[in-house]
C-alpha cells in the first residue's frame, strides 16, 4: 500500500497540464481545473497549462515542446484517451515516448473498474517517459482525472512515498545518454 515517510524531504516537481478537447474552453475545463488544483495542493508547481483540440500533430508538438523544456518535469493530459475516431491522445504519445510505463494504464483501469465497472475498457490511459520527462494521459472526465491523481499520481510524484516513487528516479531517466 501507499505510505508517506514523513522523515524524508518533499521534493516539488514542475507539472504541465494539457486538456485535449474539441469543445472545452478555459471557462468550461473542469477536469483541467481539478487537476491543476490538485497539483498545487500537493505542493508541486503548475509549470504550464493549455487546451488543445483532438489533433495528434498538435498534441505531439506540444508534448515535444514541454519535453524539451528543462523547467518541466511531468506532463499530465486529460482527454482523448477513448476509442472514438477523434480520440488520438495515445497515438500522439506513441510518437514521442521512449519508454512506456505499462503499469500506469493497467493500474488506472483496475482502480477505475471498482468505480465504473466494465466501462473502464474504453479508457486507453497511458504513461511513459521521454527526454527525462514523465508523461501521463488520463481520460477527460473530471472523475477520471481525480481518480488518476488521487489514487496513483499524488503518491508516485511524492518523493516521500515508500517503498519507491517516480521522483527518486528522475536523476536517472537519461543515464543512457552518458554511458
XYZ file of N, CA and C in Angstrom:
537
model
N 0.826 -1.199 0.000
C 0.000 0.000 0.000
C 0.862 1.250 0.000
N 0.244 2.356 -0.284
C 0.934 3.632 -0.322
C 1.231 4.112 1.085
N 2.449 4.619 1.250
C 2.859 5.119 2.549
C 3.784 6.311 2.365
N 3.514 7.373 3.081
C 4.358 8.560 3.050
C 5.284 8.516 4.256
N 6.578 8.615 3.992
C 7.591 8.615 5.040
C 7.904 10.074 5.372
N 7.338 10.560 6.457
C 7.478 11.967 6.846
C 8.906 12.347 7.235
N 9.784 11.356 7.414
C 11.171 11.681 7.751
C 11.972 12.082 6.518
N 11.423 11.861 5.353
C 12.107 12.210 4.100
C 11.640 13.581 3.619
N 12.492 14.319 2.928
C 12.082 15.641 2.437
C 11.146 15.530 1.234
N 10.209 16.458 1.142
C 9.341 16.554 -0.026
C 10.094 17.317 -1.109
N 10.077 16.791 -2.332
C 10.724 17.445 -3.466
C 9.631 17.819 -4.469
N 9.318 19.108 -4.582
C 8.283 19.502 -5.551
C 8.777 19.331 -6.978
N 7.873 18.963 -7.862
C 8.203 18.852 -9.277
C 7.343 19.835 -10.066
N 7.819 20.170 -11.250
C 7.115 21.111 -12.129
C 6.244 20.312 -13.092
N 4.951 20.566 -13.057
C 3.988 19.777 -13.816
C 3.224 20.661 -14.793
N 3.173 20.221 -16.052
C 2.387 20.892 -17.088
C 1.103 20.099 -17.301
N -0.001 20.803 -17.462
C -1.316 20.181 -17.634
C -1.869 20.562 -19.011
N -2.256 19.543 -19.768
C -2.827 19.756 -21.092
C -4.208 19.102 -21.149
N -5.223 19.886 -21.472
C -6.557 19.350 -21.711
C -6.722 19.178 -23.209
N -7.216 18.025 -23.604
C -7.407 17.727 -25.013
C -8.903 17.580 -25.257
N -9.456 18.532 -26.005
C -10.897 18.551 -26.227
C -11.232 19.455 -27.403
N -12.240 19.062 -28.153
C -12.742 19.912 -29.236
C -13.776 20.911 -28.736
N -14.213 20.748 -27.487
C -15.320 21.575 -27.000
C -14.998 22.391 -25.754
N -14.026 22.006 -24.966
C -13.764 22.725 -23.714
C -13.009 24.021 -23.953
N -13.300 24.968 -23.083
C -12.620 26.262 -23.081
C -12.035 26.470 -21.689
N -11.310 27.549 -21.499
C -10.762 27.854 -20.177
C -11.873 27.967 -19.137
N -13.055 28.408 -19.561
C -14.183 28.566 -18.639
C -14.879 27.245 -18.323
N -14.780 26.264 -19.205
C -15.523 25.007 -19.015
C -14.622 23.800 -18.769
N -13.348 24.024 -18.577
C -12.394 22.928 -18.407
C -12.350 22.441 -16.960
N -13.398 21.748 -16.530
C -13.478 21.298 -15.138
C -12.427 20.243 -14.805
N -12.101 19.380 -15.749
C -11.092 18.362 -15.448
C -9.704 18.993 -15.340
N -9.392 19.939 -16.222
C -8.121 20.650 -16.120
C -8.024 21.454 -14.835
N -9.144 22.086 -14.449
C -9.176 22.834 -13.189
C -8.928 21.913 -11.997
N -9.582 20.751 -12.001
C -9.425 19.797 -10.896
C -7.981 19.314 -10.813
N -7.391 19.018 -11.951
C -6.014 18.537 -11.965
C -5.043 19.630 -11.519
N -5.198 20.830 -12.045
C -4.316 21.935 -11.663
C -4.409 22.218 -10.165
N -5.616 22.208 -9.627
C -5.796 22.454 -8.194
C -5.113 21.372 -7.360
N -5.201 20.135 -7.809
C -4.573 19.030 -7.072
C -3.045 19.118 -7.125
N -2.517 19.486 -8.275
C -1.066 19.641 -8.417
C -0.559 20.672 -7.411
N -1.214 21.809 -7.357
C -0.803 22.885 -6.448
C -1.012 22.481 -4.992
N -2.158 21.871 -4.683
C -2.445 21.457 -3.304
C -1.426 20.436 -2.790
N -0.867 19.631 -3.698
C 0.117 18.629 -3.299
C 1.503 19.243 -3.071
N 1.666 20.534 -3.402
C 2.940 21.206 -3.184
C 3.830 21.288 -4.403
N 3.331 20.870 -5.557
C 4.091 20.949 -6.794
C 3.817 22.290 -7.475
N 4.583 22.591 -8.521
C 4.315 23.819 -9.261
C 3.607 23.489 -10.573
N 2.650 24.329 -10.911
C 1.954 24.221 -12.186
C 2.798 25.010 -13.190
N 3.607 24.294 -13.962
C 4.586 24.917 -14.840
C 3.965 25.495 -16.109
N 2.886 24.889 -16.564
C 2.222 25.339 -17.786
C 0.851 24.683 -17.854
N -0.016 25.306 -18.639
C -1.351 24.736 -18.835
C -1.880 25.199 -20.182
N -2.497 24.269 -20.903
C -3.069 24.612 -22.199
C -4.256 23.704 -22.506
N -5.039 24.132 -23.473
C -6.134 23.325 -24.020
C -5.889 23.201 -25.520
N -5.864 21.970 -26.021
C -5.681 21.708 -27.444
C -6.825 20.863 -27.962
N -7.149 21.033 -29.229
C -8.181 20.187 -29.819
C -7.619 18.789 -30.081
N -8.506 17.850 -30.345
C -8.127 16.460 -30.604
C -7.433 16.360 -31.964
N -6.142 16.628 -31.975
C -5.346 16.589 -33.192
C -3.973 16.034 -32.805
N -3.656 14.845 -33.290
C -2.422 14.169 -32.879
C -1.179 14.993 -33.187
N -1.161 15.711 -34.300
C 0.002 16.534 -34.637
C 0.197 17.656 -33.626
N -0.895 18.340 -33.270
C -0.810 19.423 -32.281
C -0.378 18.900 -30.913
N -0.980 17.783 -30.516
C -0.664 17.195 -29.203
C 0.798 16.783 -29.155
N 1.273 16.068 -30.166
C 2.664 15.619 -30.195
C 3.627 16.810 -30.202
N 3.290 17.856 -30.934
C 4.152 19.044 -30.976
C 4.250 19.699 -29.603
N 3.113 19.808 -28.901
C 3.149 20.410 -27.567
C 3.898 19.516 -26.587
N 3.700 18.212 -26.694
C 4.454 17.282 -25.844
C 5.955 17.460 -26.082
N 6.371 17.516 -27.342
C 7.797 17.692 -27.656
C 8.339 18.999 -27.073
N 7.556 20.063 -27.171
C 7.997 21.359 -26.633
C 8.178 21.277 -25.118
N 7.242 20.644 -24.445
C 7.352 20.533 -22.987
C 8.447 19.557 -22.577
N 8.636 18.493 -23.341
C 9.734 17.552 -23.062
C 11.070 18.277 -23.180
N 11.195 19.147 -24.149
C 12.442 19.893 -24.369
C 12.674 20.996 -23.349
N 11.655 21.367 -22.612
C 11.748 22.459 -21.637
C 12.301 21.920 -20.325
N 13.512 22.324 -19.937
C 14.090 21.802 -18.689
C 13.330 22.232 -17.438
N 12.428 23.184 -17.569
C 11.645 23.646 -16.419
C 10.406 22.771 -16.186
N 10.182 21.757 -17.020
C 9.021 20.873 -16.868
C 9.498 19.455 -16.609
N 9.033 18.876 -15.506
C 9.406 17.517 -15.112
C 8.370 16.482 -15.520
N 7.100 16.888 -15.519
C 5.986 15.959 -15.731
C 4.933 16.654 -16.583
N 4.329 15.890 -17.499
C 3.191 16.372 -18.278
C 2.027 15.425 -18.001
N 0.878 15.999 -17.663
C -0.325 15.205 -17.471
C -1.394 15.748 -18.402
N -1.947 14.870 -19.227
C -3.007 15.286 -20.124
C -4.335 14.728 -19.648
N -5.389 15.395 -20.065
C -6.753 14.988 -19.756
C -7.545 15.003 -21.051
N -8.078 13.845 -21.427
C -8.924 13.774 -22.611
C -8.277 13.066 -23.785
N -9.134 12.593 -24.674
C -8.680 11.974 -25.906
C -8.179 10.555 -25.783
N -8.471 9.892 -24.663
C -7.970 8.521 -24.463
C -9.006 7.449 -24.772
N -10.148 7.855 -25.276
C -11.195 6.878 -25.575
C -10.949 6.160 -26.887
N -12.022 5.616 -27.455
C -11.879 4.792 -28.651
C -12.607 5.348 -29.871
N -13.140 6.561 -29.761
C -13.814 7.137 -30.921
C -12.788 7.650 -31.930
N -13.251 8.006 -33.085
C -12.368 8.474 -34.142
C -11.573 9.712 -33.783
N -12.105 10.580 -32.930
C -11.418 11.818 -32.554
C -10.451 11.617 -31.386
N -10.484 10.484 -30.723
C -9.612 10.222 -29.575
C -8.233 9.786 -30.065
N -7.264 10.696 -29.992
C -5.943 10.432 -30.570
C -4.785 10.670 -29.596
N -5.082 10.855 -28.324
C -4.005 11.135 -27.371
C -2.987 10.001 -27.297
N -3.401 8.731 -27.159
C -2.387 7.672 -27.112
C -1.533 7.599 -28.381
N -2.125 7.903 -29.528
C -1.354 7.911 -30.766
C -0.314 9.030 -30.749
N -0.691 10.195 -30.229
C 0.266 11.295 -30.104
C 1.381 10.926 -29.124
N 1.018 10.288 -28.032
C 2.020 9.849 -27.056
C 2.996 8.863 -27.694
N 2.481 7.957 -28.511
C 3.349 6.944 -29.114
C 4.395 7.581 -30.028
N 4.138 8.759 -30.531
C 5.102 9.464 -31.380
C 6.290 10.002 -30.592
N 6.109 10.209 -29.291
C 7.166 10.855 -28.507
C 7.757 9.970 -27.406
N 7.040 8.962 -26.948
C 7.527 8.150 -25.829
C 8.788 7.374 -26.176
N 9.723 7.362 -25.242
C 10.897 6.499 -25.340
C 10.630 5.181 -24.633
N 9.937 5.266 -23.500
C 9.573 4.074 -22.733
C 8.160 4.252 -22.217
N 7.374 3.208 -22.339
C 6.034 3.235 -21.774
C 6.077 2.680 -20.359
N 5.271 3.266 -19.488
C 5.090 2.751 -18.129
C 3.772 1.976 -18.155
N 3.838 0.708 -18.568
C 2.630 -0.091 -18.771
C 1.759 -0.163 -17.524
N 2.414 -0.247 -16.378
C 1.675 -0.387 -15.131
C 0.737 0.766 -14.837
N 1.026 1.958 -15.370
C 0.151 3.097 -15.112
C -1.239 2.860 -15.682
N -1.319 2.539 -16.960
C -2.621 2.301 -17.584
C -3.328 1.115 -16.972
N -2.564 0.070 -16.669
C -3.153 -1.116 -16.051
C -3.750 -0.786 -14.686
N -2.981 -0.075 -13.867
C -3.467 0.282 -12.534
C -4.644 1.243 -12.621
N -4.577 2.208 -13.536
C -5.687 3.135 -13.689
C -6.976 2.377 -13.999
N -6.910 1.449 -14.945
C -8.113 0.695 -15.316
C -8.584 -0.225 -14.187
N -7.649 -0.783 -13.427
C -8.038 -1.620 -12.290
C -8.806 -0.792 -11.258
N -8.271 0.381 -10.930
C -8.933 1.243 -9.958
C -10.255 1.768 -10.510
N -10.266 2.114 -11.788
C -11.468 2.616 -12.435
C -12.570 1.554 -12.472
N -12.194 0.311 -12.650
C -13.164 -0.789 -12.675
C -13.991 -0.823 -11.387
N -13.350 -0.515 -10.278
C -14.039 -0.515 -8.983
C -15.115 0.560 -8.915
N -15.014 1.574 -9.768
C -15.966 2.685 -9.732
C -16.956 2.666 -10.891
N -16.488 2.275 -12.097
C -17.386 2.330 -13.252
C -17.574 0.972 -13.933
N -17.040 -0.069 -13.331
C -17.234 -1.412 -13.870
C -16.558 -1.598 -15.214
N -17.207 -2.406 -16.047
C -16.583 -2.786 -17.313
C -16.427 -1.623 -18.291
N -17.049 -0.494 -18.037
C -16.866 0.673 -18.912
C -15.416 1.118 -18.949
N -14.615 0.675 -17.986
C -13.205 1.060 -17.954
C -12.435 0.564 -19.170
N -12.945 -0.441 -19.883
C -12.221 -0.923 -21.058
C -12.154 0.129 -22.153
N -12.979 1.166 -22.059
C -12.978 2.221 -23.061
C -11.848 3.231 -22.861
N -11.113 3.110 -21.761
C -10.015 4.030 -21.479
C -8.702 3.474 -21.999
N -7.952 4.337 -22.662
C -6.606 3.979 -23.091
C -5.591 4.858 -22.352
N -5.810 5.033 -21.053
C -4.865 5.800 -20.233
C -3.477 5.202 -20.415
N -2.484 6.079 -20.472
C -1.118 5.638 -20.765
C -0.129 6.512 -20.004
N 1.009 5.938 -19.688
C 2.088 6.689 -19.065
C 3.406 6.302 -19.691
N 4.383 7.181 -19.579
C 5.693 6.870 -20.119
C 6.709 7.946 -19.822
N 7.864 7.816 -20.468
C 8.979 8.732 -20.277
C 9.537 9.117 -21.642
N 9.901 10.375 -21.790
C 10.591 10.861 -22.984
C 11.474 12.041 -22.594
N 12.716 11.997 -22.998
C 13.629 13.110 -22.730
C 13.755 13.454 -21.257
N 13.627 12.453 -20.403
C 13.720 12.695 -18.966
C 12.473 13.296 -18.352
N 11.383 13.346 -19.098
C 10.113 13.910 -18.634
C 9.081 12.792 -18.540
N 8.357 12.756 -17.442
C 7.252 11.799 -17.312
C 6.036 12.337 -18.044
N 5.329 11.441 -18.728
C 4.112 11.793 -19.452
C 2.995 10.848 -19.038
N 1.840 11.420 -18.692
C 0.685 10.617 -18.304
C -0.555 11.148 -19.006
N -1.328 10.248 -19.603
C -2.570 10.623 -20.276
C -3.740 10.011 -19.519
N -4.624 10.878 -19.041
C -5.825 10.465 -18.318
C -7.052 10.727 -19.182
N -8.126 9.995 -18.949
C -9.383 10.315 -19.633
C -9.837 11.727 -19.278
N -10.773 12.260 -20.046
C -11.180 13.646 -19.897
C -12.225 13.953 -18.854
N -12.852 12.947 -18.280
C -13.870 13.252 -17.272
C -13.204 13.735 -15.989
N -13.889 14.617 -15.295
C -13.352 15.131 -14.030
C -13.151 13.994 -13.033
N -14.066 13.047 -13.009
C -13.929 11.901 -12.114
C -12.684 11.087 -12.412
N -12.412 10.856 -13.689
C -11.233 10.075 -14.068
C -9.947 10.815 -13.712
N -9.932 12.131 -13.902
C -8.756 12.928 -13.540
C -8.516 12.841 -12.037
N -9.577 12.982 -11.271
C -9.443 12.880 -9.811
C -8.929 11.508 -9.421
N -9.476 10.452 -10.032
C -9.040 9.091 -9.710
C -7.566 8.894 -10.058
N -7.165 9.329 -11.244
C -5.781 9.160 -11.665
C -4.805 9.892 -10.758
N -5.178 11.111 -10.356
C -4.307 11.872 -9.454
C -4.386 11.328 -8.038
N -5.587 11.235 -7.491
C -5.760 10.888 -6.072
C -5.316 9.468 -5.730
N -5.442 8.553 -6.685
C -5.162 7.145 -6.391
C -3.798 6.677 -6.888
N -3.163 7.436 -7.779
C -1.879 6.984 -8.333
C -0.822 8.092 -8.302
N -1.067 9.150 -9.052
C -0.018 10.135 -9.300
C 0.395 10.928 -8.066
N -0.543 11.251 -7.191
C -0.164 12.011 -5.997
C 0.887 11.254 -5.180
N 0.826 9.940 -5.197
C 1.795 9.125 -4.450
C 3.095 8.954 -5.229
N 2.989 8.605 -6.500
C 4.195 8.356 -7.279
C 4.987 9.627 -7.555
N 4.359 10.784 -7.457
C 5.067 12.049 -7.640
C 5.415 12.707 -6.303
N 5.389 11.928 -5.240
C 5.777 12.401 -3.905
C 7.074 11.696 -3.517
N 8.123 12.459 -3.339
C 9.440 11.906 -3.026
C 9.485 11.160 -1.699
N 8.468 11.327 -0.881
C 8.431 10.656 0.424
C 7.706 9.318 0.374
N 7.111 9.004 -0.761
C 6.328 7.767 -0.884
C 7.239 6.547 -0.824
N 6.816 5.556 -0.083
C 7.542 4.301 0.071
C 6.652 3.149 -0.332
N 7.194 2.118 -0.919
C 8.614 1.781 -0.902
C 9.437 2.472 -1.986
N 8.809 3.038 -3.000
C 9.554 3.752 -4.027
C 8.614 4.728 -4.723
N 9.203 5.627 -5.517
C 8.398 6.632 -6.211
C 9.117 7.062 -7.476
N 8.408 7.750 -8.342
C 8.987 8.193 -9.610
C 9.949 9.362 -9.452
N 9.767 10.166 -8.428
C 10.625 11.338 -8.238
C 12.069 10.916 -7.995
N 12.268 9.881 -7.205
C 13.633 9.465 -6.907
C 14.348 8.890 -8.138
N 13.590 8.519 -9.162
C 14.194 8.009 -10.393
C 14.540 9.119 -11.388
N 14.029 10.315 -11.177
C 14.213 11.405 -12.143
C 15.682 11.654 -12.506
N 16.610 11.659 -11.564
C 18.010 11.908 -11.951
C 18.587 10.828 -12.867
N 17.936 9.671 -12.912
C 18.470 8.554 -13.686
C 17.749 8.328 -15.012
N 16.753 9.141 -15.332
C 15.952 8.892 -16.527
C 16.725 9.019 -17.830
N 17.822 9.755 -17.807
C 18.611 9.924 -19.029
C 20.032 9.390 -18.888
N 20.226 8.467 -17.951
C 21.572 7.947 -17.737
C 22.110 7.188 -18.949
N 21.222 6.703 -19.812
C 21.675 6.005 -21.016
C 22.407 6.952 -21.978
N 22.217 8.249 -21.808
C 22.875 9.219 -22.682
C 24.309 9.507 -22.263
N 24.652 9.163 -21.026
C 26.001 9.450 -20.524
C 26.851 8.192 -20.412
N 26.270 7.056 -20.684
C 27.012 5.789 -20.529
C 27.984 5.568 -21.665
